[in-house]
mmCIF file of C-alpha atoms in Angstrom:
data_model
loop_
_atom_site.group_PDB
_atom_site.id
_atom_site.type_symbol
_atom_site.label_atom_id
_atom_site.label_comp_id
_atom_site.label_asym_id
_atom_site.label_seq_id
_atom_site.Cartn_x
_atom_site.Cartn_y
_atom_site.Cartn_z
ATOM 1 C CA MET A 127 -33.527 44.400 -21.025
ATOM 2 C CA ARG A 128 -30.814 42.744 -23.104
ATOM 3 C CA ARG A 129 -28.089 44.555 -21.184
ATOM 4 C CA LEU A 130 -29.584 43.423 -17.888
ATOM 5 C CA LYS A 131 -29.600 39.780 -19.046
ATOM 6 C CA LEU A 132 -26.064 40.106 -20.393
ATOM 7 C CA PHE A 133 -24.862 41.661 -17.142
ATOM 8 C CA ALA A 134 -26.553 38.908 -15.096
ATOM 9 C CA ALA A 135 -25.070 36.192 -17.328
ATOM 10 C CA LEU A 136 -21.571 37.671 -17.035
ATOM 11 C CA ALA A 137 -21.913 38.003 -13.259
ATOM 12 C CA LEU A 138 -23.008 34.378 -12.924
ATOM 13 C CA ALA A 139 -20.197 33.182 -15.186
ATOM 14 C CA GLY A 140 -17.649 35.121 -13.132
ATOM 15 C CA ALA A 141 -19.051 33.732 -9.886
ATOM 16 C CA ALA A 142 -18.974 30.192 -11.247
ATOM 17 C CA ALA A 143 -15.364 30.568 -12.393
ATOM 18 C CA GLY A 144 -14.359 32.006 -9.019
ATOM 19 C CA ALA A 145 -16.016 29.163 -7.139
ATOM 20 C CA CYS A 146 -13.457 26.627 -8.377
ATOM 21 C CA ALA A 147 -10.480 26.514 -6.058
ATOM 22 C CA PRO A 148 -7.017 26.562 -7.630
ATOM 23 C CA HIS A 149 -5.970 23.709 -5.325
ATOM 24 C CA PRO A 150 -9.015 21.512 -4.709
ATOM 25 C CA ILE A 151 -9.203 19.560 -1.482
ATOM 26 C CA VAL A 152 -8.956 15.810 -2.048
ATOM 27 C CA ALA A 153 -10.579 13.712 0.647
ATOM 28 C CA ARG A 154 -8.494 10.774 1.822
ATOM 29 C CA ASP A 155 -9.455 7.983 4.158
ATOM 30 C CA PRO A 156 -7.645 8.436 7.495
ATOM 31 C CA ILE A 157 -7.774 4.692 8.166
ATOM 32 C CA PRO A 158 -5.100 2.778 6.219
ATOM 33 C CA ALA A 159 -6.088 -0.211 4.123
ATOM 34 C CA PRO A 160 -5.869 -3.599 5.858
ATOM 35 C CA SER A 161 -2.887 -5.818 5.198
ATOM 36 C CA PRO A 162 -3.271 -8.960 3.047
ATOM 37 C CA GLU A 163 -3.002 -11.139 6.155
ATOM 38 C CA GLU A 164 -6.178 -9.661 7.696
ATOM 39 C CA ALA A 165 -9.449 -11.353 6.799
ATOM 40 C CA TYR A 166 -12.989 -11.261 8.135
ATOM 41 C CA SER A 167 -15.872 -13.689 7.924
ATOM 42 C CA CYS A 168 -19.184 -11.824 7.817
ATOM 43 C CA SER A 169 -22.746 -13.057 7.988
ATOM 44 C CA SER A 170 -26.014 -11.149 7.875
ATOM 45 C CA THR A 171 -29.423 -11.996 9.271
ATOM 46 C CA PRO A 172 -32.614 -10.460 7.872
ATOM 47 C CA LEU A 173 -34.821 -8.550 10.312
ATOM 48 C CA PRO A 174 -38.363 -7.204 9.887
ATOM 49 C CA LEU A 175 -38.970 -4.018 7.888
ATOM 50 C CA ASN A 176 -36.196 -4.582 5.352
ATOM 51 C CA ALA A 177 -33.338 -4.415 7.865
ATOM 52 C CA TYR A 178 -30.311 -6.652 8.320
ATOM 53 C CA LYS A 179 -28.021 -7.458 11.220
ATOM 54 C CA SER A 180 -24.402 -8.065 10.264
ATOM 55 C CA ASP A 181 -21.780 -9.877 12.287
ATOM 56 C CA CYS A 182 -18.101 -9.970 11.299
ATOM 57 C CA THR A 183 -15.409 -11.992 13.009
ATOM 58 C CA PRO A 184 -11.660 -11.885 12.303
ATOM 59 C CA VAL A 185 -10.257 -14.991 10.624
ATOM 60 C CA VAL A 186 -6.638 -16.105 10.541
ATOM 61 C CA ARG A 187 -5.463 -16.309 6.956
ATOM 62 C CA GLU A 188 -2.585 -18.577 6.056
ATOM 63 C CA PRO A 189 0.357 -16.896 4.355
ATOM 64 C CA ARG A 190 0.574 -17.380 0.621
ATOM 65 C CA ALA A 191 3.131 -19.810 -0.681
ATOM 66 C CA VAL A 192 5.619 -18.302 -3.099
ATOM 67 C CA LEU A 193 6.968 -20.736 -5.663
ATOM 68 C CA GLN A 194 10.089 -19.928 -7.612
ATOM 69 C CA SER A 195 11.578 -21.961 -10.370
ATOM 70 C CA LYS A 196 14.672 -21.654 -12.509
ATOM 71 C CA GLY A 197 14.753 -22.358 -16.141
#
């Protein structure tokens, strides 16, 4: 009985070690991140049964002012 348990434990350990890929696949988002100039104004409205309706509209964002000083 001990040999059977030992054999089963070794088989499971070998299977678990073989399940890890040498080069794991890393998921990446195919959509690039938005630029700093893009902005959205979103609002949500509650609906019955714990649901919400969201509405997002694009907003024009003013460019940031860059101040430089010497000294």
